[in-house]
XYZ file of C-alpha atoms in Angstrom:
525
model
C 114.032 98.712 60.126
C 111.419 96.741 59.361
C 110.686 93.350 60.931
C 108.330 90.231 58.587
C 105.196 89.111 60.013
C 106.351 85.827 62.410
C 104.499 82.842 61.959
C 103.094 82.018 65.332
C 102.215 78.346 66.631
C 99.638 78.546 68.855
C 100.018 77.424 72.689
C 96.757 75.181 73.631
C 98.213 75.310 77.313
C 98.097 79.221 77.532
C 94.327 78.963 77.180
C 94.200 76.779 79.681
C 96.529 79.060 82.169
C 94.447 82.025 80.462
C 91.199 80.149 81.937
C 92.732 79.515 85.214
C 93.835 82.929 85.811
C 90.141 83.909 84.483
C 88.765 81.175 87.354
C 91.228 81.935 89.936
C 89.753 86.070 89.978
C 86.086 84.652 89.874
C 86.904 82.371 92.731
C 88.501 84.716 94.890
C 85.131 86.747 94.956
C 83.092 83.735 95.816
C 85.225 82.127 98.185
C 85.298 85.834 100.200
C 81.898 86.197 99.978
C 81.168 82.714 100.844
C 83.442 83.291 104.052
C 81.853 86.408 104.659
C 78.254 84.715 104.830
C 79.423 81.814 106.940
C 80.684 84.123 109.138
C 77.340 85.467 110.310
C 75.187 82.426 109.156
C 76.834 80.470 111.526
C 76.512 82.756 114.511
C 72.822 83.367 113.742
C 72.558 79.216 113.781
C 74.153 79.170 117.643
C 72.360 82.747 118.389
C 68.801 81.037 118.054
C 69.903 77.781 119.689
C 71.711 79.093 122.213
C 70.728 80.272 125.693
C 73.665 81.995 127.115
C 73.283 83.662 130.354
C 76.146 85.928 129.480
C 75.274 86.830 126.070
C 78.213 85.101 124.524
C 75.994 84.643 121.750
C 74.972 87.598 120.906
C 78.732 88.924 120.723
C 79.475 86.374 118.604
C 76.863 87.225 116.441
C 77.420 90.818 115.875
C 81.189 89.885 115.564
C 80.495 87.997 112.942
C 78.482 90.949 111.224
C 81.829 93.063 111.447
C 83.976 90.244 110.066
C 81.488 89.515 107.461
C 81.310 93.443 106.371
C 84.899 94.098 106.756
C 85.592 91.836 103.877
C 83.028 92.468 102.128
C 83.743 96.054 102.102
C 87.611 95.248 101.246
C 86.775 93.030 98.483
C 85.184 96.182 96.698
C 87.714 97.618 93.972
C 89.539 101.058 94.694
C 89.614 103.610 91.649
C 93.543 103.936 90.954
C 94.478 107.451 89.434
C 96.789 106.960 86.670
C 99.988 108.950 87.421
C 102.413 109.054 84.404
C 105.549 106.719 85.217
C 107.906 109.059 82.919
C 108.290 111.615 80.600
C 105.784 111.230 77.565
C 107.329 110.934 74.263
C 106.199 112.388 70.991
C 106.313 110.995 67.550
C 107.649 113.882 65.692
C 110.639 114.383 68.335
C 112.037 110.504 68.456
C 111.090 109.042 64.735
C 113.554 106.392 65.163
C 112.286 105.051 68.228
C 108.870 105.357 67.178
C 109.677 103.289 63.736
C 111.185 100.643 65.625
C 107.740 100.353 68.001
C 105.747 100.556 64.400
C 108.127 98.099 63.560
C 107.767 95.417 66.526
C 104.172 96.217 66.549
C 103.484 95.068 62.944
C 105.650 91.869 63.386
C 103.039 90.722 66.069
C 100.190 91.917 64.405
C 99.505 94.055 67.351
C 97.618 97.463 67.493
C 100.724 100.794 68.672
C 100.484 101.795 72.282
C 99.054 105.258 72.366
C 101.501 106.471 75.234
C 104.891 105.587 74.970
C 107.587 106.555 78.569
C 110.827 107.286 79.285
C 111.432 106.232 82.799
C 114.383 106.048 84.819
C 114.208 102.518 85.734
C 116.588 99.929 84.312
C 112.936 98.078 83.342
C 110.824 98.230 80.388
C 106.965 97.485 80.356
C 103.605 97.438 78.791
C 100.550 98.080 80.339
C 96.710 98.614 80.048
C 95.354 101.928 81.795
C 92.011 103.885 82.007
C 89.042 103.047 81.516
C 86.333 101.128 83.231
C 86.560 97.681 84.824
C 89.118 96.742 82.237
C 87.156 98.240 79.206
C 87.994 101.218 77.036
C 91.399 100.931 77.946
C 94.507 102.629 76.409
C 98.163 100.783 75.825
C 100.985 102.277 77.434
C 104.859 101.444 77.488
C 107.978 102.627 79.804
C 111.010 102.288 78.411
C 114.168 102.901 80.740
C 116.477 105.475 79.828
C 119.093 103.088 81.582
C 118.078 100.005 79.266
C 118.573 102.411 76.540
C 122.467 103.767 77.605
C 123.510 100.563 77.898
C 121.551 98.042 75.157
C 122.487 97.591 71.719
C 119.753 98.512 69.105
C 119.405 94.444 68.389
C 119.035 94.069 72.008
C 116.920 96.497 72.415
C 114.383 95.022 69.484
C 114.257 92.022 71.680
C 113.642 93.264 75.164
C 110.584 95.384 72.913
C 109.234 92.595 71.253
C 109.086 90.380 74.604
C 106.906 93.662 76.211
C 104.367 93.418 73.149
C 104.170 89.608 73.411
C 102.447 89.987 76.874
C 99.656 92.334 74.406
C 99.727 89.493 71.973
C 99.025 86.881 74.552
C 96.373 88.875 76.371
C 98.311 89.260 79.612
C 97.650 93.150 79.974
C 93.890 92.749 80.519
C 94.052 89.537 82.638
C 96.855 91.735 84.365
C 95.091 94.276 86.079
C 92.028 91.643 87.246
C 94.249 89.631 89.527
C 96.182 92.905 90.484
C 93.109 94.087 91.764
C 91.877 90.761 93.563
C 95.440 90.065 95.478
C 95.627 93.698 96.209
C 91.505 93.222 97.853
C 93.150 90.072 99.478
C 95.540 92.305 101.163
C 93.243 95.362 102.228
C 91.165 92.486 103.735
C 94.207 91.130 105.819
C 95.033 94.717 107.125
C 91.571 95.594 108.141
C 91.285 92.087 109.539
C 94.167 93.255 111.622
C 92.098 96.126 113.401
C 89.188 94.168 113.859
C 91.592 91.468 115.723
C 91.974 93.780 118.142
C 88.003 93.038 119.013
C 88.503 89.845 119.529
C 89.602 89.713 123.192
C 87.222 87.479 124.553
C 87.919 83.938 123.922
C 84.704 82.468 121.995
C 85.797 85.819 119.285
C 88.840 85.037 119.479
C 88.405 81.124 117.961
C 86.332 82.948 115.279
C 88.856 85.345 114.179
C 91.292 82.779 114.448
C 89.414 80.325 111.741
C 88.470 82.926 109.421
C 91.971 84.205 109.262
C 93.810 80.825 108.946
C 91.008 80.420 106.034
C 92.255 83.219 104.391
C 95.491 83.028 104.573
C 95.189 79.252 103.130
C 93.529 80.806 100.490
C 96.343 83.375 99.453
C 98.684 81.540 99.385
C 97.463 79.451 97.350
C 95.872 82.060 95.372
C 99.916 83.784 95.102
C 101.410 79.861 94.041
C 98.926 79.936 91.472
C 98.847 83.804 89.738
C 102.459 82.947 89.823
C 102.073 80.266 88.317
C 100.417 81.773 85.123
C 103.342 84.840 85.207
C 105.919 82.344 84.835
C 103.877 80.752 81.751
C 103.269 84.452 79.925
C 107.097 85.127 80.538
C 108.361 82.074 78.958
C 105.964 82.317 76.205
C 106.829 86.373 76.051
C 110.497 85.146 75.377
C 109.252 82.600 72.824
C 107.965 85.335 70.378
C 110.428 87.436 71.404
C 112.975 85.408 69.636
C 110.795 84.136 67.126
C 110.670 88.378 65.937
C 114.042 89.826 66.885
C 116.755 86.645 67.239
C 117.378 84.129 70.053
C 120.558 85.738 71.077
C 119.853 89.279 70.722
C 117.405 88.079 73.583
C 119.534 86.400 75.823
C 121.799 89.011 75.376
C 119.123 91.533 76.441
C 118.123 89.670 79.305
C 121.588 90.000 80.278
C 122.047 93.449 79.554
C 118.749 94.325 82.158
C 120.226 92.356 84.958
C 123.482 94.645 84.162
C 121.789 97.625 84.036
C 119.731 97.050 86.947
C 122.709 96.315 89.599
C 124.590 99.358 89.263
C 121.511 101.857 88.388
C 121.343 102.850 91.788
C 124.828 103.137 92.700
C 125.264 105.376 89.637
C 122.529 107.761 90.395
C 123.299 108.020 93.817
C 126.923 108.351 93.829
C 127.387 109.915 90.338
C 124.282 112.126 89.248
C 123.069 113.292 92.358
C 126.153 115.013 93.985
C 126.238 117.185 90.586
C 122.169 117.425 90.411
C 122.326 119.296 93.969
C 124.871 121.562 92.600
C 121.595 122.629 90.014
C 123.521 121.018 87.087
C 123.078 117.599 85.160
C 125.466 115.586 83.296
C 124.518 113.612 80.643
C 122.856 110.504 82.311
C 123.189 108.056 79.432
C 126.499 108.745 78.572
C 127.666 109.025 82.146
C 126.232 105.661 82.606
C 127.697 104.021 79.822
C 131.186 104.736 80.612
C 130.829 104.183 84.144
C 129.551 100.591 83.753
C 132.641 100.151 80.941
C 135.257 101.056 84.318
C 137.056 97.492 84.864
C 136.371 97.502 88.111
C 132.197 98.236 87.463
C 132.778 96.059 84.834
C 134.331 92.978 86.436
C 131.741 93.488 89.621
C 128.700 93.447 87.986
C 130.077 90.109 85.701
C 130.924 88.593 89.168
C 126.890 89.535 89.574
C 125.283 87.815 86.986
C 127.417 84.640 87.248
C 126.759 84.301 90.725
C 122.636 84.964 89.976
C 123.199 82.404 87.193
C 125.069 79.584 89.151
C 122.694 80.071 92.729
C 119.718 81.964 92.127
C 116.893 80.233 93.924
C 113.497 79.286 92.758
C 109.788 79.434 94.577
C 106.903 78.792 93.721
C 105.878 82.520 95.210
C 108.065 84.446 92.816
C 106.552 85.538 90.121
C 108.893 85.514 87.551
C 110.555 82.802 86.257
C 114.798 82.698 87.012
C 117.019 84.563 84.668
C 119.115 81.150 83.884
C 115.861 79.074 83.907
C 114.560 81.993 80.942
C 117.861 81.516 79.245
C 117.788 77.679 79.441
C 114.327 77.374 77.763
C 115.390 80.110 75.125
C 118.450 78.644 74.436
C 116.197 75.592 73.332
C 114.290 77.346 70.527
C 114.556 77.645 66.859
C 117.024 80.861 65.979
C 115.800 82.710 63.252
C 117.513 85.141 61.373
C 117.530 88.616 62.691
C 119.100 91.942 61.416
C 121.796 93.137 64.056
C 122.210 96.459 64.772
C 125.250 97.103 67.468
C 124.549 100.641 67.786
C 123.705 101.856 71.571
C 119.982 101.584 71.342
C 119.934 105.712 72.700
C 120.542 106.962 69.195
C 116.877 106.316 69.099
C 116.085 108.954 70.868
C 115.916 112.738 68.539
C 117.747 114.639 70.658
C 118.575 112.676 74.053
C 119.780 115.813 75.910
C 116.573 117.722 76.133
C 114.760 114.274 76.774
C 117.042 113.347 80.066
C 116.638 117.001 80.919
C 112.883 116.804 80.705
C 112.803 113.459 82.371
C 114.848 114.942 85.577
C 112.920 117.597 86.326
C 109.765 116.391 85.817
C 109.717 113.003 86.801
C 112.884 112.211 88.737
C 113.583 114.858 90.945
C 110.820 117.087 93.019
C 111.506 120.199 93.653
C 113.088 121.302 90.999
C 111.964 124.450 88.691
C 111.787 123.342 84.773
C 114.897 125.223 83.068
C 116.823 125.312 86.179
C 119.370 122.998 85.418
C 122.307 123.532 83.946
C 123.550 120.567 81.446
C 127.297 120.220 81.852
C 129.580 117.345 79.790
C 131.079 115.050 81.657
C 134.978 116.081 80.715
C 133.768 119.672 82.424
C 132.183 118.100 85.466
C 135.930 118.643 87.588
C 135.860 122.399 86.655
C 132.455 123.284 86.380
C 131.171 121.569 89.485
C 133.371 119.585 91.962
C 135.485 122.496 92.262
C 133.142 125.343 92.703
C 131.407 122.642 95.015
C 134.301 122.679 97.289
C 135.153 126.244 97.068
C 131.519 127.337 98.472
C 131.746 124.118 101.073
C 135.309 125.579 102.721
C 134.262 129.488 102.036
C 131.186 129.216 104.322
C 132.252 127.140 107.025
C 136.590 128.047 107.054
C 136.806 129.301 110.086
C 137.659 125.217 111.449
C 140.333 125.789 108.393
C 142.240 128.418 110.288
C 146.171 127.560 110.766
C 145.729 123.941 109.222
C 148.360 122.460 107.214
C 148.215 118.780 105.561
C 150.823 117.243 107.989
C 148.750 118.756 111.023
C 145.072 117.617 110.092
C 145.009 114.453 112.206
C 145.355 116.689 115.123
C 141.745 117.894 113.809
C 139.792 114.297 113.876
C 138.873 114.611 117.393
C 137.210 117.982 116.594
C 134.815 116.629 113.641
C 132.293 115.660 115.674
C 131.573 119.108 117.154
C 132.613 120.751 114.247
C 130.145 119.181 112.155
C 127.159 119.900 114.765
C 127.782 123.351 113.424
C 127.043 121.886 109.542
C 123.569 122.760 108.460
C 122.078 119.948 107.190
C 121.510 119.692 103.591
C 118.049 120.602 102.433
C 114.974 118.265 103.582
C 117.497 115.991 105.274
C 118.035 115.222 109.020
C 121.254 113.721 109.214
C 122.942 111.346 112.510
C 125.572 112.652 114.617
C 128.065 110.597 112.394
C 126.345 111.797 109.319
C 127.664 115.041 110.400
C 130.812 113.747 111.495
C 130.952 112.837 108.266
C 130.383 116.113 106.692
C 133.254 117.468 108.683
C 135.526 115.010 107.363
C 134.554 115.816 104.144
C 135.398 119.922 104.499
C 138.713 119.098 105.376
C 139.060 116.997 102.729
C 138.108 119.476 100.311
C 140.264 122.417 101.568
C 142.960 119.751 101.020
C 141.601 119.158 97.642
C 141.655 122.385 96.768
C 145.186 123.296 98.327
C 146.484 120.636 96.224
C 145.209 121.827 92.896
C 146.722 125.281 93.983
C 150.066 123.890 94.403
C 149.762 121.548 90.887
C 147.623 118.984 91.364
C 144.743 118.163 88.803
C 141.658 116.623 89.408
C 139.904 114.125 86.830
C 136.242 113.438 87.566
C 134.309 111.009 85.276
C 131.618 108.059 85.860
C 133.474 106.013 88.699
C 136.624 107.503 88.717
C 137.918 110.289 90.650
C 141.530 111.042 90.507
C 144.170 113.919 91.768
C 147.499 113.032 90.540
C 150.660 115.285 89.816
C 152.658 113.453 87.669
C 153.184 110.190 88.930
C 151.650 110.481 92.381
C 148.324 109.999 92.970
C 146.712 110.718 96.377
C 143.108 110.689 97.090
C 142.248 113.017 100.504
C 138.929 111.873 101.112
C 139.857 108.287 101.200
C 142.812 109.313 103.092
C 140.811 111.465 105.854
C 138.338 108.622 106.257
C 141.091 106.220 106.583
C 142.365 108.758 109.663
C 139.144 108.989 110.928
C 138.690 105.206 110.737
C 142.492 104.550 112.807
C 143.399 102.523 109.836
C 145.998 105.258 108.633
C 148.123 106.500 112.008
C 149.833 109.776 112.488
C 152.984 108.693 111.529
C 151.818 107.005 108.375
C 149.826 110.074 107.218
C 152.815 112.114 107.884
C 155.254 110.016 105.661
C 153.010 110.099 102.893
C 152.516 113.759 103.068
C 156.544 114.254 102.953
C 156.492 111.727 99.782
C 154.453 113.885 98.586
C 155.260 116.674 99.194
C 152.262 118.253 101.057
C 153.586 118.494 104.426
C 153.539 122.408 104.960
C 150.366 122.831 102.398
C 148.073 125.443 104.191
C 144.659 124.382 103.953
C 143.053 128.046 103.696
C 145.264 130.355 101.851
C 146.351 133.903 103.004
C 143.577 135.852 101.324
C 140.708 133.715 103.145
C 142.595 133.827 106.838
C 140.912 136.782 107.774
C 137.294 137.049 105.724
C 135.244 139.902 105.930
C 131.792 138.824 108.255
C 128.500 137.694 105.538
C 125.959 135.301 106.303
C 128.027 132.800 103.731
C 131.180 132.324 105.995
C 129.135 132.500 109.691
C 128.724 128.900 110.667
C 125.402 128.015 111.534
């Protein structure tokens, strides 16, 4: 849909914090090479004064030299290869997405990024890359597939036109010039740190001591005051963000990121990657969606962002401004009307399976061949995967399984530790004594699992839920083995519940696997 032209008052004080960020680069130079002169100049004045029997002064001299060309030599600016942050989207394939950019773009007057990402980052933002010094650069934007899963298409518009306000207000090009001077600032500090080691006598020593303290005055104050000027761009980036797409569609957004954000992790980790190492992939979006919409998800990441909103702390180091202070000031401007659109903002996306297939294996995962995976739907996750998961885990490694029923697996705990010594460890991983403890745990679990669903039981796996119930009994074994293994569930207790529930005499490997026939899948290794 598109968006008017917005009427924009212009901000006399972001030319002034434009200046000063301009200033504070230019100063940085001169103040390094300034320090790097006076640290030989004033040497060379006590080198032809002085008459030092031990040649004190001489040291000092040529330690000066080093100091001098250490920084000097840090100060110069590293080439940085640009390595795409996601996978690069095309015009034809995402129309929607690409009309809502046009959109955004034409709103703010502002020329289309030539590049646009999906990343899988709950983040979203715009950058200037290439080129030479700063010139002859191209736009680029990264757009996070978990923004996307979880925003509305209003929201969305917002969070968009607050990334191409930092274009409007010049922020990408002065971006990259004090990226580049605090990230000198720091190369100086660590090869300061080897030339410390120089400084054992006590006359180098004072030296290195002065020129340090200098510097590190100077970086801080140099970090209080690029800071300073973020804080400024974001507040004016939320401005024009509501002045475009609606005040609350951007408070909303704002919102929606910290959301996003908190639980990303979690998700992938606990969700996507046990069924990624099985060589299949759920749909991420989706997945996400209805695993931040479980009420317990749900009510912990609300808990979240009220307790960010009621004690987040402020300093004058962080460089953006706090999520209530962002909501405060845009809570104070004008609202303008906006066209709302609750849809999930991934509809913008053509065809959102191929694109989170694409993204996985060739951004988000190594090591994994393009067309490998197999794309399974959440509802067939139980069947397809956790199942067959559990069935290879107890067919290679049953011979621990041998003669177990449910009511007799505590007499097993004391055997996971050496039990799982004889676990291989899962590819490119190294895992801790208890980390294989762990796994061992975890195969007993699963032959329970699985003895369970032979006897009746189903399992139900979805985005933070996993469930075996028969009827009206539920009974999770993994919580229950670590609960063993952890002495907060005794014998006796574990024994009850498995006569309430009937499991008592459940054999853990059935007949037909007691006695396999030898193959390199069932010899434990």
């Amino acid at each position: 849909m598109a968006l008017p032209t917005v009427e924009i008052r212009r901000r006399p004080s972001m030319a002034f914090f434009a200046i000063l960020a301009i200033v504070m680069v230019i100063g940085s130079y001169l103040f390094v090479a300034l320090l790097a002169a006076g640290s030989v100049y004033l040497p060379y004045i006590i080198f032809s004064r002085a008459q030092s029997e031990h040649g004190w002064d001489v040291m000092l001299l040529l330690f000066g030299i080093v100091i001098a060309a250490t920084m000097l030599w840090s100060l110069i600016p590293r080439r940085e290869e640009f390595t795409a942050p996601g996978l690069l989207l095309d015009r034809s394939s995402h129309p929607r997405l690409f009309a809502e950019i046009d959109s955004i773009a034409a709103a703010l007057n502002e020329p289309v990024p030539r590049d646009v990402y999906l990343i899988g980052d709950a983040n979203a933002f715009v950058a200037d890359r290439g080129g030479v010094m700063g010139f002859f650069t191209r736009r680029i934007i990264g757009l996070g597939l978990p923004l996307l899963s979880t925003m509305t298409v209003s929201q969305f518009r917002a969070v968009l036109a607050h990334e191409f306000a930092h274009y409007y207000g010049g922020d990408t090009s002065l971006g990259p010039w004090v990226y580049r001077t605090k990230a000198s600032i720091v190369r100086i500090f660590e090869n300061m740190g080897s030339v410390g080691q120089l400084a054992r006598i006590a006359v180098l020593g004072l030296m290195y001591m002065v020129v340090t303290t200098l510097l590190k005055w100077y970086f801080v104050s140099l970090l209080r005051i690029s800071n300073l000027v973020s804080r400024r761009q974001e507040y004016r980036a939320d401005e024009l963000a509501c002045l475009v797409a609606g005040r609350q569609n951007l408070i909303d957004g704002l919102q929606a990121i910290h959301r996003a954000a908190s639980v990303w992790p979690t998700y992938w980790k606990q969700e996507v990657q046990p069924v990624l190492s099985m060589g299949s992939l759920v749909a991420i979006g989706d997945g996400f969606t209805r695993f931040m919409a479980m009420p317990q998800i749900s009510q912990a990441v609300s808990q979240s962002l009220e307790r960010r909103l009621r004690e987040e702390k402020t300093s004058p180091y962080d460089a953006p401004p706090p999520l209530r202070d962002r909501i405060v000031a845009a809570q104070k401007l004008p609202d303008v009307f906006a066209p709302q659109d609750s849809q999930t903002a991934s509809c913008l996306l053509g065809n959102l399976r191929e694109a989170e297939i694409s993204l996985v294996e060739d951004r988000m995962v190594d090591d994994i061949r393009p067309g490998s995976l197999k794309y399974v739907p959440w509802d067939d996750v139980a069947i397809r995967v956790t199942i067959p998961g559990w069935q290879q885990f107890v067919s290679e490694y049953s011979e621990p399984l041998r003669g177990v029923t449910a009511e007799s697996l505590p007499d097993e705990v004391p055997k996971l530790r050496e039990i799982g010594s004889r676990i291989r460890d899962p590819k490119g991983m190294l895992l801790s004594p208890d980390q294989r403890t762990a796994r061992a745990a975890g195969l007993f679990a699963a032959a329970l699992a699985l003895a369970m669903i032979r006897s009746g039981w189903e399992l139900q796996v979805e985005p933070g839920l996993f469930r075996m119930s028969c009827g009206d009994r539920e009974f999770n074994p993994f919580l229950a083995v670590n609960q063993l293994i952890a002495k907060k569930l005794s014998r006796e207790a574990w024994a009850v519940r498995c006569q309430d529930l009937g499991l008592s005499q459940l054999v853990l490997l059935p007949s037909a696997e007691q006695n396999p026939k030898p193959s390199p899948q069932t010899e434990i290794s």
